[in-house]
Amino acid sequence: MTQINRITNGQTNPDQRLEFTFDGKTFYGQGGDTLASALLANGQRLMGRSFKYHRPRGPLTAGSEEPNALVELRTGGRQEPNTRATTAELYDGLTARSQNRLGSLKFDLLSINDRLSNFLTAGFYYKTFMWPAAFWEKLYEPIIRHAAGLGSLSKIDDPDLYDKGFLHCDQLIIGAGPAGLSAALVAGRSGAQVILADEDFRMGGRLNSETFAIGDQSGADWATATVAELATMPNVRLLPRTTVIGAFDHGIFSAVERVSDHLAVPATGKPRQILWRIYAKSSLLCAGATERPIGFENNDRPGIMLASAMRTYGNRFGVAADKRVAIFTNNDDGHRTAADLHAKGVKIAAVVDTRPDAPRSGDYEVLAGAQVIDTKGRLGLTFAEVREADGSARTLEVGALGMSGGWNPNVHMTCHQRGCPVWNDTIAAFAPGKNLPVGMAVAGAATGAFSTAAALSTGAKAAAAQLRHLGFQPKPPRQPKTEDTPTNVTPFWYVQGCNRAWLDQQNDVTVKDVKLAHQEGFRSVEHLKRYTTLGMATDQGKTSNMGGLAIMAELAGKSIPDVGTTIFRPPYTPTSMGVLAGRSVGRDFHPTRLTPTHKWAEEQDAVFVEVGNWLRAQWFPKSGETHWRESVDREVIATRNSVGVCDVTTLGKVDVQGADAADFLNKIYCNGFAKLAVGKVRYGLMLREDGIAMDDGTAARMAEDHFVVTTTTANALPVYRHMEFVRQCLYPDMDVQLISTTEAWAQYAVAGPNSRKLLEKIVDQDISNDAFPFMACADITVCGGLRARLFRISFSGELAYEIAVPTAYGDALIRRIMDAGAEFDVTPYGTEALGVMRIEKGHAAGNELNGTTTAQNLGMGRMVSKKKDSIGSTLSEREGLNRPNDLRQIGIKPVNPADPVPAGGHLMNATGPVDAAHDQGYVTSAAYSPSLGHMIALGFLKDGANQIGKRMRLVSPLTGVETEIEIASAHFIDPEGNRLRA
Amino acid sequence: MIINHPLLGPRDASEFTYLGDAKLIDRPDWQSDTAAQDFYEYGYLRTNPAGEHRELWFHEAGDRSWLVVTRNTLTHEISAVEMARDVARAQGRSK
Amino acid sequence: MHDLKPISALGGVSDTIGTMTITENSGVALASVAARMGGEVATKKALKKLLGDVPGPGRSQQHDPESGFWMGPDQWMIGAPMDTHELLADQLKTLLGDAASVTEQSGAWVVFDVVGAALPDMMERLCAAPVRTMVAGDTQRTVIHHLSCFVIRQNGADHVRILGPRASAGSLHHALNGAAHSVA
């Protein structure tokens, strides 16, 4: 294919020929093209199908506001749907496909919807699919889902990387058009740290699309020279291909830099995109303005586009939208397109200007006071029907029509903090209001000052004012002479009497839909938006919202500012999910915490389980074991019969020191710690202030003024936070210092009747039962002098110890324990066996301390000291938590030992209904007890302490299980505690 | 948001965890005759002002200080940031 | 003398990626010092003698053999060479007595030295700490790949030391290397 519509010298590089495909057909473009400009150069106006009616569509714009020309880019894992052809930078080998079609782009079977349009108007879904209800899931939804949507996902993992990053600056300049470049020059020369971001791959904004001179240079050359000067300044960071997508509180901005989107494949190790979080002491919005279309019958055919876009294709890309074009305008700016294209040899059929006093031209015909009232052309524009001022009809044979309905300042970012734009009559558009995000100023066309001269001067002035405020001494330069035309626009929104005149081309919302919404009583602009879906497409109504507001205003007899705008929200343009996720995907979704025995456990073929970020050994399968239960049962039995070892490093550890350390623990635990002797450990239960149990653990008194506190693995951080709250906010004069030592120590439980014998081979001190009884603790040494800590505590119910050494020695210690324990067949056990043994022993854990239970529920009501004040002690006494029939922790065993006892099941009386009203309690933890040979469980039962021996039903409607069970003591093993004191 | 830490200067709010109303500093006296009612009010009754609100933030990914931040709930404007420990002492809390 | 052999989190790994070198420094002993109520003056006096100066908020004092940085109000982290100071916590406790609480922290942290010309570019892909404008001694606790880390601007040009939670050493190292590749 030849580039039949490539007319003349744009800013593309004819020496760089780029091959690409669209719907499988090969085309050629030039370096500097977008996909849209390259397709237009090849005479391809049709680029997509509309969302609802599947109407043939071509590009409306030449920028990020594009509603129509959405394509699927690339293939495989890199396939990207809904990409705007108008911003996709062309590269050699690019592959693109049209989307939202059934069949080919030319013969889309779903274009039948266009014939059914009378039934598919606003509110169609709400009205049609109301009933019968059963039809929704079975019939309507599958059909709608099949037909709806735009592009498709590949459902293959994206192979590319996405980075996040953080930038700091004195001034963030958003947009590198004339205003932004002028501002950046002032800011850069002042020495301030400046970031200049622009969504385009070529900075310069409209300067690249216009033919104006700045001084003795073309605008585009001035932009190039200015960017080159800025690039030499070390304090200026240029971010082309970077869209600032949101303005957040206190000068924080989000921006997406498309680092590799213009490459077929990113360089190795390099990200495709970066999400920047920018901390800006000041920000200057130079986002320019967006032209708006005009509503008339069939104004959506391929070839009909914004006049400014037509000019961009002509001047910047050297591409004529067609050989014969016409312009439909209500303002002087539309005439520029005609003049520029005429100068490039494009035939201007006519400029249709709604204003009777339209400016004349010697080069082409101007139809003053005329309107385009309809168009023809099935897959692209062929004729435009014009009604002249005197009412006579005229047909223009054209392949492209430029629409110019005036310009809207791009106020979006000024409204991200709920600022409201204000109406400006001169430009017939909304301009930034006063209530801007903190630290923001606006310059150039974004303020409604549309001339190049105004852009240069307001950019420089606004930048200087902000910088002076920050303590810099900027010197605004003399501005070069340039275009300074006043804005001359007469509002004209749509041709009277039109129906299928498109406002929102992406969501297929027409003038008729807005009228229907009004007729049906949708008077608020937000309701209009949701009922018609006007402005709810991926372009967020950048080209369509104003038209809708104008029609609403007219119908309601109000002014446009009285109707108001919908709320502008980030992101400014569509943003990929990948860049929002950054590197936190797959295995890197969160960091992993490894225990000191991890390497050793891997060598033992341990199966690991994620516990928060921790990876813990769940069990250690031995060869021949085919089911996890075999491994777990063996680990439990071996521990109970001889000795087992388990890495318990993950439990939170907090070092509590200071003269008031014991008083402090008295506050955070409901039970007393003041009298705990040095060298002793005590179980502690922590309540929330509302009396509900928060966490439990142990506190070991290493010295008069030094405790080591443990928390559960999951609550390590919240408990530490709570302890700091109590220390800093409640008892600020207590002499107590806190620091987490969770990862500083490798800590292992050594449990079982032979645990002492094993440890005696490692510990340098006397640990006989007399020297080191149950609940003793001490700083000790191991293996001939390594500093260590020993605690005689037991979670399993056996004679047990926890031994801790500095983390770096954790690997050496576990290997030494295994060696020393070989004669006792020491068995490593994982979290499953740990869980089984604590259930057998009746120890509460996270399932029981579940955020709804009290000390009383847990059977520890008497632990709550009434002799002292502690967090939660007062409210734990309130009536609602102390009723006779309250839940109590109990044990559960099946009457028939073969029956399952599912966790999560509910307890019901032996007879009677099974429903919520008759619920007696529930099961929190369940396990198979290899010691007892059947399943056991812990749970809560109403008045449970007095129900031991009672037969009940355990029902789990979810799993369909109903089991006859007997209520038992929670302490299935060694209820007297003889073993752990042995 | 940015919280201007009294010791460390402006820091991103993402480094902090939020607790709530700074009145949580005023923990009632457990021995008062009205202790039950006082703790009920302390624990459950909060004002929900549309405007300035004094609230507790913890600099978890920072220096582990609790801060009292005065924030306008309508605009997010932060007009004061104090060390909670200083506030607690000024309000008469001690041991 | 015991015969247990310590290991570092990552075996002292060192990678060069582009201009950047990322090395696990397993030779640092660490202990925290928190002044006790009424012991603030004595603690600062002792630290001044030990370090040459007492680092204030956001600062570190680089000194030989002990160095230190501010962790929180009246709280510092002291570091020293592991070879000579494995018992740093005991040594500090002897020095400070009841004026301060001392806690051994060597095992809690993995230490990376990150050196190279692309340092500011690399760090801005990792954290909000403004490494580009931080000067020698500036220290910030910040979040890197969801992990709470200390970033210390060292005396040498283009050098930061990063202390991260030891249990997540692998994840942190992966994040550092990824960022280095991004800017290489």
Short mmCIF file of C-alpha atoms in Angstrom, two decimals, chain A residues 294-676:
data_model
loop_
_atom_site.label_atom_id
_atom_site.label_comp_id
_atom_site.label_asym_id
_atom_site.label_seq_id
_atom_site.Cartn_x
_atom_site.Cartn_y
_atom_site.Cartn_z
CA ILE A 294 -20.94 19.76 16.98
CA GLY A 295 -24.09 17.68 17.07
CA PHE A 296 -25.74 16.98 13.73
CA GLU A 297 -27.37 13.95 12.14
CA ASN A 298 -24.88 11.15 11.46
CA ASN A 299 -21.91 13.18 12.66
CA ASP A 300 -19.97 10.03 13.54
CA ARG A 301 -18.94 8.64 10.18
CA PRO A 302 -15.27 7.82 9.59
CA GLY A 303 -13.72 10.95 8.10
CA ILE A 304 -15.60 13.31 10.40
CA MET A 305 -13.19 14.61 13.00
CA LEU A 306 -12.32 17.65 15.03
CA ALA A 307 -10.98 20.46 12.86
CA SER A 308 -7.96 20.77 15.15
CA ALA A 309 -7.23 17.07 14.73
CA MET A 310 -7.43 17.46 10.97
CA ARG A 311 -4.90 20.29 11.31
CA THR A 312 -2.65 18.16 13.49
CA TYR A 313 -2.68 15.35 10.94
CA GLY A 314 -1.89 17.90 8.22
CA ASN A 315 0.77 20.02 9.90
CA ARG A 316 2.45 17.57 12.26
CA PHE A 317 2.15 14.30 10.39
CA GLY A 318 1.88 15.58 6.81
CA VAL A 319 -1.33 13.61 6.35
CA ALA A 320 -4.50 14.82 4.70
CA ALA A 321 -7.63 13.34 6.22
CA ASP A 322 -8.82 13.12 2.64
CA LYS A 323 -8.20 14.79 -0.72
CA ARG A 324 -11.43 16.80 -0.41
CA VAL A 325 -12.48 18.17 2.93
CA ALA A 326 -15.00 20.57 4.41
CA ILE A 327 -15.10 22.36 7.75
CA PHE A 328 -18.12 22.94 10.01
CA THR A 329 -17.39 25.61 12.59
CA ASN A 330 -18.89 28.15 14.97
CA ASN A 331 -15.65 30.03 15.59
CA ASP A 332 -12.61 31.50 13.87
CA ASP A 333 -10.31 28.68 14.84
CA GLY A 334 -12.06 26.28 12.46
CA HIS A 335 -10.99 28.47 9.54
CA ARG A 336 -7.34 27.81 10.42
CA THR A 337 -7.73 24.21 9.40
CA ALA A 338 -9.09 25.23 6.03
CA ALA A 339 -6.27 27.73 5.50
CA ASP A 340 -3.51 25.32 6.56
CA LEU A 341 -4.82 22.43 4.45
CA HIS A 342 -5.48 24.67 1.49
CA ALA A 343 -1.85 25.80 1.68
CA LYS A 344 -0.84 22.15 1.46
CA GLY A 345 -2.91 21.60 -1.64
CA VAL A 346 -5.92 19.89 -0.11
CA LYS A 347 -9.19 20.77 -1.79
CA ILE A 348 -11.45 22.67 0.61
CA ALA A 349 -15.02 22.04 -0.56
CA ALA A 350 -16.36 24.71 1.80
CA VAL A 351 -16.16 26.13 5.28
CA VAL A 352 -19.62 25.92 6.78
CA ASP A 353 -19.79 28.53 9.52
CA THR A 354 -22.90 28.84 11.69
CA ARG A 355 -22.27 32.54 12.14
CA PRO A 356 -23.82 34.94 9.62
CA ASP A 357 -20.79 37.21 10.04
CA ALA A 358 -18.24 34.50 9.38
CA PRO A 359 -14.88 35.69 8.08
CA ARG A 360 -14.42 35.40 4.30
CA SER A 361 -11.60 33.79 2.41
CA GLY A 362 -10.23 34.33 -1.07
CA ASP A 363 -8.96 30.77 -1.23
CA TYR A 364 -12.10 28.75 -0.66
CA GLU A 365 -15.80 29.13 -0.25
CA VAL A 366 -17.23 30.10 3.13
CA LEU A 367 -20.91 29.36 3.72
CA ALA A 368 -21.86 31.88 6.42
CA GLY A 369 -24.89 31.16 8.58
CA ALA A 370 -25.02 27.62 7.26
CA GLN A 371 -25.17 24.24 8.98
CA VAL A 372 -24.22 20.67 8.15
CA ILE A 373 -27.48 18.81 8.71
CA ASP A 374 -26.70 15.25 7.69
CA THR A 375 -24.04 13.05 6.12
CA LYS A 376 -23.81 9.95 3.95
CA GLY A 377 -21.34 7.12 3.49
CA ARG A 378 -21.67 3.60 4.91
CA LEU A 379 -18.09 2.92 5.99
CA GLY A 380 -16.81 6.45 5.62
CA LEU A 381 -17.98 9.92 4.76
CA THR A 382 -18.92 10.54 1.13
CA PHE A 383 -21.33 13.46 1.22
CA ALA A 384 -22.22 16.22 3.67
CA GLU A 385 -25.67 17.79 3.43
CA VAL A 386 -25.64 21.52 4.11
CA ARG A 387 -28.51 23.90 4.81
CA GLU A 388 -27.43 27.34 3.75
CA ALA A 389 -28.41 30.61 5.42
CA ASP A 390 -31.33 31.06 3.05
CA GLY A 391 -32.63 27.58 3.78
CA SER A 392 -31.50 26.05 0.52
CA ALA A 393 -29.90 22.64 0.56
CA ARG A 394 -26.50 21.83 -0.80
CA THR A 395 -24.50 18.63 -0.98
CA LEU A 396 -20.74 18.65 -0.54
CA GLU A 397 -18.81 15.68 -1.89
CA VAL A 398 -16.07 15.22 0.71
CA GLY A 399 -14.14 12.39 2.34
CA ALA A 400 -13.47 14.30 5.52
CA LEU A 401 -15.23 16.93 7.55
CA GLY A 402 -13.63 18.96 10.33
CA MET A 403 -15.86 20.06 13.21
CA SER A 404 -14.99 22.99 15.41
CA GLY A 405 -17.44 23.79 18.19
CA GLY A 406 -15.03 25.88 20.27
CA TRP A 407 -12.47 24.81 22.85
CA ASN A 408 -12.73 23.54 26.43
CA PRO A 409 -9.82 24.28 28.77
CA ASN A 410 -8.52 21.02 30.24
CA VAL A 411 -9.56 21.80 33.80
CA HIS A 412 -9.61 18.18 35.00
CA MET A 413 -6.64 18.32 37.34
CA THR A 414 -7.94 21.53 38.95
CA CYS A 415 -11.00 19.55 40.04
CA HIS A 416 -9.41 16.40 41.45
CA GLN A 417 -9.70 17.86 44.94
CA ARG A 418 -13.37 18.68 44.37
CA GLY A 419 -12.71 22.14 42.95
CA CYS A 420 -15.45 23.45 40.65
CA PRO A 421 -14.76 25.09 37.31
CA VAL A 422 -16.41 28.42 36.48
CA TRP A 423 -18.15 29.43 33.27
CA ASN A 424 -16.35 31.87 30.99
CA ASP A 425 -18.62 33.60 28.46
CA THR A 426 -15.82 34.83 26.23
CA ILE A 427 -14.77 31.33 25.31
CA ALA A 428 -18.20 29.76 26.01
CA ALA A 429 -16.57 27.11 28.18
CA PHE A 430 -15.71 26.20 31.74
CA ALA A 431 -12.37 27.51 33.03
CA PRO A 432 -10.54 26.65 36.26
CA GLY A 433 -12.24 27.90 39.41
CA LYS A 434 -10.59 29.41 42.45
CA ASN A 435 -10.65 26.31 44.59
CA LEU A 436 -7.53 24.62 43.19
CA PRO A 437 -5.53 21.82 44.77
CA VAL A 438 -3.02 23.17 47.28
CA GLY A 439 0.02 24.65 45.54
CA MET A 440 -1.47 24.56 42.03
CA ALA A 441 -1.61 27.37 39.48
CA VAL A 442 -2.85 27.22 35.90
CA ALA A 443 -1.45 28.82 32.75
CA GLY A 444 -2.06 28.95 29.02
CA ALA A 445 -5.02 27.49 27.20
CA ALA A 446 -6.02 25.56 30.33
CA THR A 447 -7.07 28.94 31.76
CA GLY A 448 -9.03 29.81 28.63
CA ALA A 449 -6.30 32.11 27.25
CA PHE A 450 -6.05 30.43 23.86
CA SER A 451 -3.47 32.48 21.95
CA THR A 452 0.17 31.45 21.71
CA ALA A 453 1.29 34.80 23.09
CA ALA A 454 -0.98 34.36 26.10
CA ALA A 455 0.38 30.87 26.64
CA LEU A 456 3.98 32.07 26.66
CA SER A 457 3.32 35.01 28.94
CA THR A 458 0.94 33.35 31.41
CA GLY A 459 3.23 30.33 31.63
CA ALA A 460 6.26 32.47 32.47
CA LYS A 461 4.36 34.68 34.90
CA ALA A 462 2.66 31.87 36.76
CA ALA A 463 5.91 29.95 37.10
CA ALA A 464 7.72 33.03 38.38
CA ALA A 465 5.03 33.79 40.95
CA GLN A 466 5.16 30.25 42.33
CA LEU A 467 8.93 30.18 42.44
CA ARG A 468 9.16 33.52 44.24
CA HIS A 469 6.81 32.10 46.83
CA LEU A 470 9.26 29.21 47.30
CA GLY A 471 12.19 31.59 47.76
CA PHE A 472 13.69 31.52 44.26
CA GLN A 473 14.42 34.63 42.22
CA PRO A 474 13.14 33.90 38.73
CA LYS A 475 13.62 36.36 35.90
CA PRO A 476 10.81 36.15 33.34
CA PRO A 477 12.32 36.76 29.90
CA ARG A 478 11.01 39.06 27.18
CA GLN A 479 8.59 37.01 25.20
CA PRO A 480 9.21 36.61 21.46
CA LYS A 481 6.60 37.93 19.06
CA THR A 482 3.96 35.40 18.14
CA GLU A 483 0.32 34.74 17.30
CA ASP A 484 -2.06 36.65 19.52
CA THR A 485 -5.52 36.23 18.01
CA PRO A 486 -8.53 36.88 20.23
CA THR A 487 -11.03 34.07 20.64
CA ASN A 488 -14.14 34.57 18.56
CA VAL A 489 -16.80 31.97 19.12
CA THR A 490 -20.59 31.95 19.02
CA PRO A 491 -21.91 28.98 20.97
CA PHE A 492 -23.55 26.41 18.73
CA TRP A 493 -24.03 22.95 20.22
CA TYR A 494 -26.25 21.03 17.85
CA VAL A 495 -28.40 21.38 14.80
CA GLN A 496 -32.05 21.81 15.79
CA GLY A 497 -34.23 18.86 14.93
CA CYS A 498 -31.44 16.32 14.83
CA ASN A 499 -31.88 13.01 16.66
CA ARG A 500 -29.11 10.57 15.92
CA ALA A 501 -26.49 13.21 16.40
CA TRP A 502 -23.68 11.76 18.46
CA LEU A 503 -22.45 13.43 21.59
CA ASP A 504 -20.55 10.56 23.19
CA GLN A 505 -19.25 8.48 20.33
CA GLN A 506 -17.64 5.83 22.51
CA ASN A 507 -20.76 5.02 24.52
CA ASP A 508 -23.12 5.83 21.66
CA VAL A 509 -25.08 8.60 23.37
CA THR A 510 -27.00 10.87 21.06
CA VAL A 511 -28.85 14.15 21.37
CA LYS A 512 -32.04 12.10 21.37
CA ASP A 513 -30.89 10.12 24.44
CA VAL A 514 -30.25 13.29 26.41
CA LYS A 515 -33.68 14.59 25.49
CA LEU A 516 -35.24 11.29 26.53
CA ALA A 517 -33.46 11.39 29.87
CA HIS A 518 -34.79 14.88 30.47
CA GLN A 519 -38.27 13.79 29.48
CA GLU A 520 -38.07 10.93 31.98
CA GLY A 521 -37.13 13.26 34.78
CA PHE A 522 -33.38 12.97 35.08
CA ARG A 523 -32.57 16.56 35.94
CA SER A 524 -29.30 16.35 37.82
CA VAL A 525 -26.25 16.23 35.63
CA GLU A 526 -24.94 13.24 37.61
CA HIS A 527 -28.21 11.39 36.97
CA LEU A 528 -28.07 12.23 33.28
CA LYS A 529 -24.58 10.80 33.17
CA ARG A 530 -25.54 7.52 34.78
CA TYR A 531 -28.82 7.08 32.94
CA THR A 532 -27.48 7.75 29.48
CA THR A 533 -23.84 6.71 30.21
CA LEU A 534 -22.77 10.02 28.66
CA GLY A 535 -19.11 10.56 29.52
CA MET A 536 -18.73 7.21 31.24
CA ALA A 537 -16.55 5.62 28.58
CA THR A 538 -12.77 5.35 28.73
CA ASP A 539 -12.41 8.89 27.38
CA GLN A 540 -14.52 10.15 30.30
CA GLY A 541 -16.44 12.44 27.98
CA LYS A 542 -13.59 14.77 27.15
CA THR A 543 -15.23 15.62 23.83
CA SER A 544 -18.85 14.92 24.75
CA ASN A 545 -19.79 16.20 28.18
CA MET A 546 -20.15 19.85 27.23
CA GLY A 547 -22.61 19.05 24.45
CA GLY A 548 -24.75 17.08 26.87
CA LEU A 549 -24.71 19.87 29.44
CA ALA A 550 -25.67 22.44 26.83
CA ILE A 551 -28.67 20.39 25.71
CA MET A 552 -29.74 19.79 29.30
CA ALA A 553 -29.49 23.48 30.01
CA GLU A 554 -31.60 24.31 26.99
CA LEU A 555 -34.28 21.77 27.89
CA ALA A 556 -34.41 22.90 31.51
CA GLY A 557 -34.37 26.57 30.57
CA LYS A 558 -31.23 27.10 32.58
CA SER A 559 -27.79 28.43 31.83
CA ILE A 560 -24.97 25.93 31.40
CA PRO A 561 -23.17 27.02 34.62
CA ASP A 562 -26.47 26.51 36.47
CA VAL A 563 -26.58 22.94 35.23
CA GLY A 564 -22.96 22.47 36.31
CA THR A 565 -20.50 19.73 35.48
CA THR A 566 -20.09 16.21 36.71
CA ILE A 567 -17.20 15.57 39.08
CA PHE A 568 -13.80 15.08 37.50
CA ARG A 569 -11.92 12.12 38.93
CA PRO A 570 -8.52 10.58 38.35
CA PRO A 571 -7.09 9.06 36.26
CA TYR A 572 -6.93 11.71 33.56
CA THR A 573 -6.54 9.05 30.88
CA PRO A 574 -6.99 5.27 30.97
CA THR A 575 -4.27 3.60 33.01
CA SER A 576 -3.15 -0.01 32.79
CA MET A 577 -3.70 -2.26 35.79
CA GLY A 578 -0.14 -3.48 35.36
CA VAL A 579 1.41 -0.15 36.20
CA LEU A 580 -0.83 0.25 39.25
CA ALA A 581 0.37 -3.14 40.50
CA GLY A 582 4.01 -2.36 39.72
CA ARG A 583 6.36 -5.10 40.81
CA SER A 584 3.92 -6.47 43.40
CA VAL A 585 2.65 -9.30 41.21
CA GLY A 586 2.88 -13.07 41.37
CA ARG A 587 5.48 -14.23 43.84
CA ASP A 588 6.45 -10.61 44.46
CA PHE A 589 2.93 -9.65 45.51
CA HIS A 590 4.30 -9.21 49.00
CA PRO A 591 7.72 -9.78 50.53
CA THR A 592 8.45 -13.18 51.99
CA ARG A 593 9.81 -13.73 55.50
CA LEU A 594 11.98 -16.77 55.96
CA THR A 595 12.70 -18.35 59.32
CA PRO A 596 16.28 -19.14 60.44
CA THR A 597 15.69 -22.84 59.75
CA HIS A 598 14.38 -22.30 56.24
CA LYS A 599 17.44 -23.55 54.42
CA TRP A 600 17.69 -26.57 56.68
CA ALA A 601 13.95 -27.27 56.36
CA GLU A 602 14.22 -27.18 52.57
CA GLU A 603 16.92 -29.81 52.85
CA GLN A 604 14.44 -31.93 54.84
CA ASP A 605 11.86 -31.57 52.03
CA ALA A 606 9.54 -29.63 54.31
CA VAL A 607 6.19 -28.52 52.93
CA PHE A 608 5.80 -24.80 53.59
CA VAL A 609 2.72 -22.74 54.36
CA GLU A 610 2.25 -19.01 54.10
CA VAL A 611 1.45 -17.46 57.47
CA GLY A 612 1.12 -13.78 56.72
CA ASN A 613 4.37 -13.05 54.94
CA TRP A 614 6.15 -15.87 56.74
CA LEU A 615 6.85 -19.20 55.13
CA ARG A 616 6.71 -21.86 57.85
CA ALA A 617 7.32 -25.57 57.61
CA GLN A 618 3.87 -27.16 57.68
CA TRP A 619 5.10 -30.73 57.98
CA PHE A 620 8.21 -32.74 57.11
CA PRO A 621 7.24 -35.69 54.90
CA LYS A 622 9.40 -38.76 55.11
CA SER A 623 9.89 -41.05 52.16
CA GLY A 624 6.97 -43.39 51.79
CA GLU A 625 4.47 -41.00 53.30
CA THR A 626 1.84 -40.26 50.71
CA HIS A 627 -0.69 -38.26 52.68
CA TRP A 628 -0.04 -35.23 54.83
CA ARG A 629 -1.86 -36.82 57.75
CA GLU A 630 0.72 -39.60 57.88
CA SER A 631 3.49 -37.04 58.37
CA VAL A 632 1.58 -34.96 60.88
CA ASP A 633 0.40 -37.94 62.93
CA ARG A 634 3.96 -39.25 63.05
CA GLU A 635 5.32 -35.87 64.17
CA VAL A 636 2.73 -35.62 66.97
CA ILE A 637 3.31 -39.14 68.24
CA ALA A 638 7.09 -38.78 68.07
CA THR A 639 6.96 -35.57 70.05
CA ARG A 640 4.61 -36.95 72.67
CA ASN A 641 6.64 -40.14 72.98
CA SER A 642 10.17 -38.75 72.81
CA VAL A 643 11.08 -35.29 71.56
CA GLY A 644 10.22 -32.94 68.70
CA VAL A 645 11.55 -29.60 67.58
CA CYS A 646 9.68 -26.75 65.91
CA ASP A 647 10.81 -23.33 64.69
CA VAL A 648 8.71 -20.75 66.57
CA THR A 649 10.77 -17.71 65.54
CA THR A 650 7.72 -16.17 63.89
CA LEU A 651 6.05 -15.40 67.21
CA GLY A 652 6.34 -11.67 67.89
CA LYS A 653 8.93 -10.67 70.44
CA VAL A 654 9.09 -7.32 72.14
CA ASP A 655 11.90 -6.25 74.43
CA VAL A 656 10.41 -4.29 77.35
CA GLN A 657 12.88 -2.52 79.59
CA GLY A 658 12.86 0.25 82.16
CA ALA A 659 12.20 0.86 85.81
CA ASP A 660 8.42 0.76 85.20
CA ALA A 661 8.46 -2.27 82.90
CA ALA A 662 6.43 -4.41 85.31
CA ASP A 663 3.85 -1.65 85.86
CA PHE A 664 3.60 -1.30 82.12
CA LEU A 665 2.86 -5.01 81.66
CA ASN A 666 0.25 -4.70 84.38
CA LYS A 667 -1.51 -2.19 82.12
CA ILE A 668 -1.37 -4.14 78.88
CA TYR A 669 -2.21 -7.57 80.35
CA CYS A 670 -5.41 -8.24 82.23
CA ASN A 671 -3.55 -10.47 84.66
CA GLY A 672 -0.88 -9.29 87.09
CA PHE A 673 2.86 -9.08 86.41
CA ALA A 674 4.20 -6.86 89.18
CA LYS A 675 4.98 -9.80 91.43
CA LEU A 676 6.46 -12.07 88.79
#
